Amino acid sequence: ELKVEQNPLFLSMQEGKNYTIYCNYSTTSDRLYWYRQDPGKSLESLFVLLSNGAVKQEGRLMASLDTKARLSTLHITAAVHDLSATYFCAVDRGTDKLIFGTGTRLQVFP
Amino acid sequence: DAGITQSPRHKVTETGTPVTLRCHQTENHRYMYWYRQDPGHGLRLIHYSYGVKDTDKGEVSDGYSVSRSKTEDFLLTLESATSSQTSVYFCAIRSGDRTYGYTFGSGTRLTVV
């Protein structure tokens, strides 16, 4: 059974600082997705990572995938308040089903 | 969200009553999914469909059924609603090209009293 674990579950960080969210999964997969969710809203797609070594960047966010280690990271550079949200990773094991981590709630303060 | 709509957006129902949630897409995508979101659990897959009349169970399918008679509509039915089914329900769609990922609807907030 595929398990997806994120850590930390909650992250409070100061504006301007850097931090990394980790996503570990239990079985082989080369398809990993990152989503953002604002309170009371739907999920917004951030990154689609489809191969080992994939790295994608958008603004202050950068995601990477290491399929051998079964690990993806979401790195935040010079955080700003607008990045406050809950971030989810999700894994597709090729069975046409997306399995989610429990999410990381990010709070950025001045 | 563009191309995918859920209805209703909010619903309050009584324990023991049947409830149907609707997901409608205009993208002609083959794959459609129903998830529920609860605090501390992230999103959990209830049922999914890989074509008209082709459906399968997810990890939390007990107490739920689905139907897909047309490409554009995927219905989720709570056969006899219970308080444990109070949740936010999200529909998602995916094209055959995984490059584009999954797109989620706006969600339905269901309260069972």
PDB file of C-alpha atoms in Angstrom:
ATOM      1  CA  GLU A   1       0.000   0.000   0.000  1.00  0.00           C
ATOM      2  CA  LEU A   2       1.349   3.388  -0.975  1.00  0.00           C
ATOM      3  CA  LYS A   3       1.966   5.780   1.905  1.00  0.00           C
ATOM      4  CA  VAL A   4       2.887   9.427   1.452  1.00  0.00           C
ATOM      5  CA  GLU A   5       4.349  11.354   4.367  1.00  0.00           C
ATOM      6  CA  GLN A   6       5.068  15.039   4.579  1.00  0.00           C
ATOM      7  CA  ASN A   7       7.074  16.923   7.118  1.00  0.00           C
ATOM      8  CA  PRO A   8       6.815  19.187   8.813  1.00  0.00           C
ATOM      9  CA  LEU A   9       3.054  19.237   9.256  1.00  0.00           C
ATOM     10  CA  PHE A  10       3.168  22.839  10.358  1.00  0.00           C
ATOM     11  CA  LEU A  11       5.763  25.437   9.516  1.00  0.00           C
ATOM     12  CA  SER A  12       5.895  28.947  10.874  1.00  0.00           C
ATOM     13  CA  MET A  13       8.616  31.003   9.255  1.00  0.00           C
ATOM     14  CA  GLN A  14       9.741  34.565   9.091  1.00  0.00           C
ATOM     15  CA  GLU A  15       9.621  36.557   5.890  1.00  0.00           C
ATOM     16  CA  GLY A  16      12.892  36.436   4.010  1.00  0.00           C
ATOM     17  CA  LYS A  17      13.931  33.042   5.343  1.00  0.00           C
ATOM     18  CA  ASN A  18      14.446  29.808   3.402  1.00  0.00           C
ATOM     19  CA  TYR A  19      12.953  26.446   4.236  1.00  0.00           C
ATOM     20  CA  THR A  20      12.259  23.022   2.756  1.00  0.00           C
ATOM     21  CA  ILE A  21       9.207  20.785   2.935  1.00  0.00           C
ATOM     22  CA  TYR A  22       9.847  17.063   2.544  1.00  0.00           C
ATOM     23  CA  CYS A  23       7.649  14.442   0.928  1.00  0.00           C
ATOM     24  CA  ASN A  24       8.509  10.765   1.363  1.00  0.00           C
ATOM     25  CA  TYR A  25       6.616   7.933  -0.234  1.00  0.00           C
ATOM     26  CA  SER A  26       6.734   4.216   0.358  1.00  0.00           C
ATOM     27  CA  THR A  27       6.713   2.533  -3.054  1.00  0.00           C
ATOM     28  CA  THR A  28       8.298   3.143  -6.418  1.00  0.00           C
ATOM     29  CA  SER A  29       6.833   5.993  -8.409  1.00  0.00           C
ATOM     30  CA  ASP A  30       8.112   8.515 -10.902  1.00  0.00           C
ATOM     31  CA  ARG A  31       5.129  10.818 -10.859  1.00  0.00           C
ATOM     32  CA  LEU A  32       4.791  13.364  -8.107  1.00  0.00           C
ATOM     33  CA  TYR A  33       2.655  16.474  -7.838  1.00  0.00           C
ATOM     34  CA  TRP A  34       2.676  19.498  -5.563  1.00  0.00           C
ATOM     35  CA  TYR A  35      -0.458  21.483  -4.812  1.00  0.00           C
ATOM     36  CA  ARG A  36      -1.270  24.606  -2.882  1.00  0.00           C
ATOM     37  CA  GLN A  37      -4.519  25.137  -0.992  1.00  0.00           C
ATOM     38  CA  ASP A  38      -5.699  28.388   0.558  1.00  0.00           C
ATOM     39  CA  PRO A  39      -8.260  28.189   3.394  1.00  0.00           C
ATOM     40  CA  GLY A  40     -11.711  27.279   2.105  1.00  0.00           C
ATOM     41  CA  LYS A  41     -10.458  26.986  -1.459  1.00  0.00           C
ATOM     42  CA  SER A  42      -9.706  24.274  -3.967  1.00  0.00           C
ATOM     43  CA  LEU A  43      -6.297  22.828  -4.798  1.00  0.00           C
ATOM     44  CA  GLU A  44      -4.049  24.710  -7.187  1.00  0.00           C
ATOM     45  CA  SER A  45      -1.450  22.754  -9.147  1.00  0.00           C
ATOM     46  CA  LEU A  46       2.092  23.971  -8.540  1.00  0.00           C
ATOM     47  CA  PHE A  47       4.422  21.378 -10.027  1.00  0.00           C
ATOM     48  CA  VAL A  48       4.259  18.133 -11.956  1.00  0.00           C
ATOM     49  CA  LEU A  49       7.423  16.014 -11.595  1.00  0.00           C
ATOM     50  CA  LEU A  50       7.548  13.068 -13.956  1.00  0.00           C
ATOM     51  CA  SER A  51      11.070  11.663 -13.820  1.00  0.00           C
ATOM     52  CA  ASN A  52      13.998  11.051 -11.527  1.00  0.00           C
ATOM     53  CA  GLY A  53      16.035  14.192 -11.055  1.00  0.00           C
ATOM     54  CA  ALA A  54      13.250  16.484 -12.230  1.00  0.00           C
ATOM     55  CA  VAL A  55      13.560  20.017 -10.919  1.00  0.00           C
ATOM     56  CA  LYS A  56      11.033  22.764 -11.487  1.00  0.00           C
ATOM     57  CA  GLN A  57      10.945  26.336 -10.281  1.00  0.00           C
ATOM     58  CA  GLU A  58       8.266  28.963 -10.148  1.00  0.00           C
ATOM     59  CA  GLY A  59       9.012  32.218  -8.379  1.00  0.00           C
ATOM     60  CA  ARG A  60      10.186  31.515  -4.830  1.00  0.00           C
ATOM     61  CA  LEU A  61       9.268  27.824  -4.984  1.00  0.00           C
ATOM     62  CA  MET A  62      11.418  25.019  -6.324  1.00  0.00           C
ATOM     63  CA  ALA A  63      10.476  21.345  -6.382  1.00  0.00           C
ATOM     64  CA  SER A  64      12.668  18.324  -7.000  1.00  0.00           C
ATOM     65  CA  LEU A  65      12.211  14.577  -7.256  1.00  0.00           C
ATOM     66  CA  ASP A  66      14.580  11.753  -6.310  1.00  0.00           C
ATOM     67  CA  THR A  67      12.844   8.516  -7.214  1.00  0.00           C
ATOM     68  CA  LYS A  68      15.647   6.334  -5.863  1.00  0.00           C
ATOM     69  CA  ALA A  69      15.295   7.887  -2.416  1.00  0.00           C
ATOM     70  CA  ARG A  70      11.492   8.120  -2.851  1.00  0.00           C
ATOM     71  CA  LEU A  71      11.744  11.750  -1.840  1.00  0.00           C
ATOM     72  CA  SER A  72      10.533  15.049  -3.165  1.00  0.00           C
ATOM     73  CA  THR A  73      11.331  18.449  -1.733  1.00  0.00           C
ATOM     74  CA  LEU A  74       9.622  21.813  -2.009  1.00  0.00           C
ATOM     75  CA  HIS A  75      12.100  24.575  -1.286  1.00  0.00           C
ATOM     76  CA  ILE A  76      10.966  28.037  -0.339  1.00  0.00           C
ATOM     77  CA  THR A  77      13.362  30.892  -0.970  1.00  0.00           C
ATOM     78  CA  ALA A  78      13.022  34.246   0.808  1.00  0.00           C
ATOM     79  CA  ALA A  79       9.494  33.583   2.023  1.00  0.00           C
ATOM     80  CA  VAL A  80       6.789  36.234   1.710  1.00  0.00           C
ATOM     81  CA  HIS A  81       3.396  36.413   3.403  1.00  0.00           C
ATOM     82  CA  ASP A  82       1.573  35.511   0.172  1.00  0.00           C
ATOM     83  CA  LEU A  83       3.080  32.027   0.361  1.00  0.00           C
ATOM     84  CA  SER A  84       1.065  31.269   3.493  1.00  0.00           C
ATOM     85  CA  ALA A  85      -1.111  28.267   2.594  1.00  0.00           C
ATOM     86  CA  THR A  86      -1.250  24.500   2.949  1.00  0.00           C
ATOM     87  CA  TYR A  87       0.985  22.541   0.585  1.00  0.00           C
ATOM     88  CA  PHE A  88       0.290  18.974  -0.448  1.00  0.00           C
ATOM     89  CA  CYS A  89       2.393  16.466  -2.280  1.00  0.00           C
ATOM     90  CA  ALA A  90       0.688  13.604  -4.078  1.00  0.00           C
ATOM     91  CA  VAL A  91       1.999  10.501  -5.773  1.00  0.00           C
ATOM     92  CA  ASP A  92       0.645   8.623  -8.758  1.00  0.00           C
ATOM     93  CA  ARG A  93       1.999   5.087  -8.827  1.00  0.00           C
ATOM     94  CA  GLY A  94       0.887   4.506 -12.360  1.00  0.00           C
ATOM     95  CA  THR A  95      -2.414   3.077 -11.237  1.00  0.00           C
ATOM     96  CA  ASP A  96      -4.279   6.218 -12.244  1.00  0.00           C
ATOM     97  CA  LYS A  97      -4.857   7.083  -8.610  1.00  0.00           C
ATOM     98  CA  LEU A  98      -3.372  10.073  -6.812  1.00  0.00           C
ATOM     99  CA  ILE A  99      -2.455   9.464  -3.177  1.00  0.00           C
ATOM    100  CA  PHE A 100      -1.929  12.547  -1.018  1.00  0.00           C
ATOM    101  CA  GLY A 101       0.271  13.412   1.898  1.00  0.00           C
ATOM    102  CA  THR A 102      -1.380  14.990   4.924  1.00  0.00           C
ATOM    103  CA  GLY A 103      -0.230  18.466   3.975  1.00  0.00           C
ATOM    104  CA  THR A 104       2.112  21.104   5.397  1.00  0.00           C
ATOM    105  CA  ARG A 105       0.507  24.241   6.723  1.00  0.00           C
ATOM    106  CA  LEU A 106       2.859  27.142   6.088  1.00  0.00           C
ATOM    107  CA  GLN A 107       2.520  30.403   7.928  1.00  0.00           C
ATOM    108  CA  VAL A 108       4.827  33.281   7.015  1.00  0.00           C
ATOM    109  CA  PHE A 109       5.034  36.181   9.436  1.00  0.00           C
ATOM    110  CA  PRO A 110       6.786  39.577   9.201  1.00  0.00           C
TER     111      PRO A 110
ATOM    112  CA  ASP B   1     -12.242  26.021 -11.716  1.00  0.00           C
ATOM    113  CA  ALA B   2     -12.210  26.196 -15.462  1.00  0.00           C
ATOM    114  CA  GLY B   3     -13.694  23.090 -17.060  1.00  0.00           C
ATOM    115  CA  ILE B   4     -14.913  21.423 -13.880  1.00  0.00           C
ATOM    116  CA  THR B   5     -17.853  22.323 -11.675  1.00  0.00           C
ATOM    117  CA  GLN B   6     -19.279  20.715  -8.569  1.00  0.00           C
ATOM    118  CA  SER B   7     -22.801  20.993  -7.248  1.00  0.00           C
ATOM    119  CA  PRO B   8     -24.075  21.783  -4.765  1.00  0.00           C
ATOM    120  CA  ARG B   9     -21.364  23.904  -3.144  1.00  0.00           C
ATOM    121  CA  HIS B  10     -22.863  23.473   0.308  1.00  0.00           C
ATOM    122  CA  LYS B  11     -25.373  21.015   1.685  1.00  0.00           C
ATOM    123  CA  VAL B  12     -26.791  20.152   5.067  1.00  0.00           C
ATOM    124  CA  THR B  13     -28.621  16.860   5.328  1.00  0.00           C
ATOM    125  CA  GLU B  14     -30.014  14.595   7.995  1.00  0.00           C
ATOM    126  CA  THR B  15     -28.567  11.289   9.098  1.00  0.00           C
ATOM    127  CA  GLY B  16     -29.969   8.388   7.126  1.00  0.00           C
ATOM    128  CA  THR B  17     -30.948  10.314   4.018  1.00  0.00           C
ATOM    129  CA  PRO B  18     -29.409   9.663   0.601  1.00  0.00           C
ATOM    130  CA  VAL B  19     -27.331  12.450  -0.906  1.00  0.00           C
ATOM    131  CA  THR B  20     -25.954  12.861  -4.421  1.00  0.00           C
ATOM    132  CA  LEU B  21     -23.110  15.169  -5.358  1.00  0.00           C
ATOM    133  CA  ARG B  22     -22.440  16.047  -8.961  1.00  0.00           C
ATOM    134  CA  CYS B  23     -19.216  16.691 -10.811  1.00  0.00           C
ATOM    135  CA  HIS B  24     -19.441  18.078 -14.324  1.00  0.00           C
ATOM    136  CA  GLN B  25     -16.547  18.607 -16.733  1.00  0.00           C
ATOM    137  CA  THR B  26     -16.305  20.242 -20.125  1.00  0.00           C
ATOM    138  CA  GLU B  27     -12.788  18.969 -20.923  1.00  0.00           C
ATOM    139  CA  ASN B  28     -13.794  15.568 -22.297  1.00  0.00           C
ATOM    140  CA  HIS B  29     -11.252  13.953 -19.958  1.00  0.00           C
ATOM    141  CA  ARG B  30     -11.341  10.218 -19.474  1.00  0.00           C
ATOM    142  CA  TYR B  31     -10.437  10.104 -15.788  1.00  0.00           C
ATOM    143  CA  MET B  32     -12.556  11.498 -12.964  1.00  0.00           C
ATOM    144  CA  TYR B  33     -12.119  11.182  -9.213  1.00  0.00           C
ATOM    145  CA  TRP B  34     -13.900  11.837  -5.946  1.00  0.00           C
ATOM    146  CA  TYR B  35     -11.898  12.736  -2.846  1.00  0.00           C
ATOM    147  CA  ARG B  36     -12.867  13.744   0.645  1.00  0.00           C
ATOM    148  CA  GLN B  37     -10.821  16.121   2.754  1.00  0.00           C
ATOM    149  CA  ASP B  38     -10.763  15.979   6.529  1.00  0.00           C
ATOM    150  CA  PRO B  39      -8.427  17.674   9.008  1.00  0.00           C
ATOM    151  CA  GLY B  40      -5.348  15.579   9.670  1.00  0.00           C
ATOM    152  CA  HIS B  41      -5.995  13.235   6.750  1.00  0.00           C
ATOM    153  CA  GLY B  42      -5.250  15.268   3.667  1.00  0.00           C
ATOM    154  CA  LEU B  43      -7.322  14.114   0.712  1.00  0.00           C
ATOM    155  CA  ARG B  44      -8.446  10.523   0.500  1.00  0.00           C
ATOM    156  CA  LEU B  45      -9.702   8.825  -2.635  1.00  0.00           C
ATOM    157  CA  ILE B  46     -13.296   7.570  -2.497  1.00  0.00           C
ATOM    158  CA  HIS B  47     -13.969   6.308  -6.027  1.00  0.00           C
ATOM    159  CA  TYR B  48     -12.662   6.998  -9.470  1.00  0.00           C
ATOM    160  CA  SER B  49     -13.671   6.447 -13.084  1.00  0.00           C
ATOM    161  CA  TYR B  50     -11.563   5.652 -16.116  1.00  0.00           C
ATOM    162  CA  GLY B  51     -14.379   5.878 -18.637  1.00  0.00           C
ATOM    163  CA  VAL B  52     -18.121   5.787 -19.086  1.00  0.00           C
ATOM    164  CA  LYS B  53     -19.537   3.054 -16.864  1.00  0.00           C
ATOM    165  CA  ASP B  54     -16.006   2.134 -15.728  1.00  0.00           C
ATOM    166  CA  THR B  55     -15.459   2.861 -12.057  1.00  0.00           C
ATOM    167  CA  ASP B  56     -13.394   1.493  -9.208  1.00  0.00           C
ATOM    168  CA  LYS B  57     -13.043   1.892  -5.465  1.00  0.00           C
ATOM    169  CA  GLY B  58     -10.554   4.051  -3.667  1.00  0.00           C
ATOM    170  CA  GLU B  59      -9.267   3.807  -0.118  1.00  0.00           C
ATOM    171  CA  VAL B  60     -12.421   5.045   1.679  1.00  0.00           C
ATOM    172  CA  SER B  61     -15.281   3.759  -0.472  1.00  0.00           C
ATOM    173  CA  ASP B  62     -17.543   2.234   2.207  1.00  0.00           C
ATOM    174  CA  GLY B  63     -20.920   3.988   2.297  1.00  0.00           C
ATOM    175  CA  TYR B  64     -20.427   5.604  -1.107  1.00  0.00           C
ATOM    176  CA  SER B  65     -21.399   4.670  -4.639  1.00  0.00           C
ATOM    177  CA  VAL B  66     -20.717   6.350  -7.953  1.00  0.00           C
ATOM    178  CA  SER B  67     -22.070   6.421 -11.461  1.00  0.00           C
ATOM    179  CA  ARG B  68     -20.808   7.706 -14.748  1.00  0.00           C
ATOM    180  CA  SER B  69     -23.291   7.411 -17.594  1.00  0.00           C
ATOM    181  CA  LYS B  70     -21.761  10.248 -19.629  1.00  0.00           C
ATOM    182  CA  THR B  71     -18.175  11.389 -20.084  1.00  0.00           C
ATOM    183  CA  GLU B  72     -18.932  14.775 -18.585  1.00  0.00           C
ATOM    184  CA  ASP B  73     -20.731  13.729 -15.381  1.00  0.00           C
ATOM    185  CA  PHE B  74     -19.538  11.762 -12.368  1.00  0.00           C
ATOM    186  CA  LEU B  75     -22.020  11.372  -9.529  1.00  0.00           C
ATOM    187  CA  LEU B  76     -21.184  10.481  -5.937  1.00  0.00           C
ATOM    188  CA  THR B  77     -24.000   9.077  -3.799  1.00  0.00           C
ATOM    189  CA  LEU B  78     -24.019   8.655  -0.058  1.00  0.00           C
ATOM    190  CA  GLU B  79     -26.500   5.849   0.274  1.00  0.00           C
ATOM    191  CA  SER B  80     -27.488   6.643   3.862  1.00  0.00           C
ATOM    192  CA  ALA B  81     -25.616   9.657   5.174  1.00  0.00           C
ATOM    193  CA  THR B  82     -23.855   9.414   8.549  1.00  0.00           C
ATOM    194  CA  SER B  83     -22.182  12.087  10.656  1.00  0.00           C
ATOM    195  CA  SER B  84     -18.780  10.564   9.811  1.00  0.00           C
ATOM    196  CA  GLN B  85     -19.395  11.586   6.209  1.00  0.00           C
ATOM    197  CA  THR B  86     -19.421  15.254   7.134  1.00  0.00           C
ATOM    198  CA  SER B  87     -16.531  16.500   5.044  1.00  0.00           C
ATOM    199  CA  VAL B  88     -15.440  18.572   2.075  1.00  0.00           C
ATOM    200  CA  TYR B  89     -15.706  16.613  -1.151  1.00  0.00           C
ATOM    201  CA  PHE B  90     -13.540  17.380  -4.148  1.00  0.00           C
ATOM    202  CA  CYS B  91     -13.886  16.144  -7.678  1.00  0.00           C
ATOM    203  CA  ALA B  92     -10.839  15.936  -9.929  1.00  0.00           C
ATOM    204  CA  ILE B  93     -10.237  15.261 -13.598  1.00  0.00           C
ATOM    205  CA  ARG B  94      -7.196  14.172 -15.550  1.00  0.00           C
ATOM    206  CA  SER B  95      -6.438  13.878 -19.218  1.00  0.00           C
ATOM    207  CA  GLY B  96      -4.568  10.906 -20.618  1.00  0.00           C
ATOM    208  CA  ASP B  97      -1.413  13.015 -20.651  1.00  0.00           C
ATOM    209  CA  ARG B  98      -0.058  13.066 -17.102  1.00  0.00           C
ATOM    210  CA  THR B  99       2.080  16.082 -17.974  1.00  0.00           C
ATOM    211  CA  TYR B 100      -0.897  18.257 -17.211  1.00  0.00           C
ATOM    212  CA  GLY B 101      -1.644  16.673 -13.872  1.00  0.00           C
ATOM    213  CA  TYR B 102      -4.981  16.651 -12.151  1.00  0.00           C
ATOM    214  CA  THR B 103      -7.444  19.548 -11.963  1.00  0.00           C
ATOM    215  CA  PHE B 104      -9.697  19.920  -8.950  1.00  0.00           C
ATOM    216  CA  GLY B 105     -13.169  21.350  -8.615  1.00  0.00           C
ATOM    217  CA  SER B 106     -14.151  23.965  -6.050  1.00  0.00           C
ATOM    218  CA  GLY B 107     -15.446  21.421  -3.567  1.00  0.00           C
ATOM    219  CA  THR B 108     -18.729  20.601  -1.850  1.00  0.00           C
ATOM    220  CA  ARG B 109     -19.025  21.152   1.872  1.00  0.00           C
ATOM    221  CA  LEU B 110     -21.394  18.512   3.238  1.00  0.00           C
ATOM    222  CA  THR B 111     -22.715  18.531   6.783  1.00  0.00           C
ATOM    223  CA  VAL B 112     -24.680  15.564   8.102  1.00  0.00           C
ATOM    224  CA  VAL B 113     -26.708  16.374  11.231  1.00  0.00           C
TER     225      VAL B 113
END
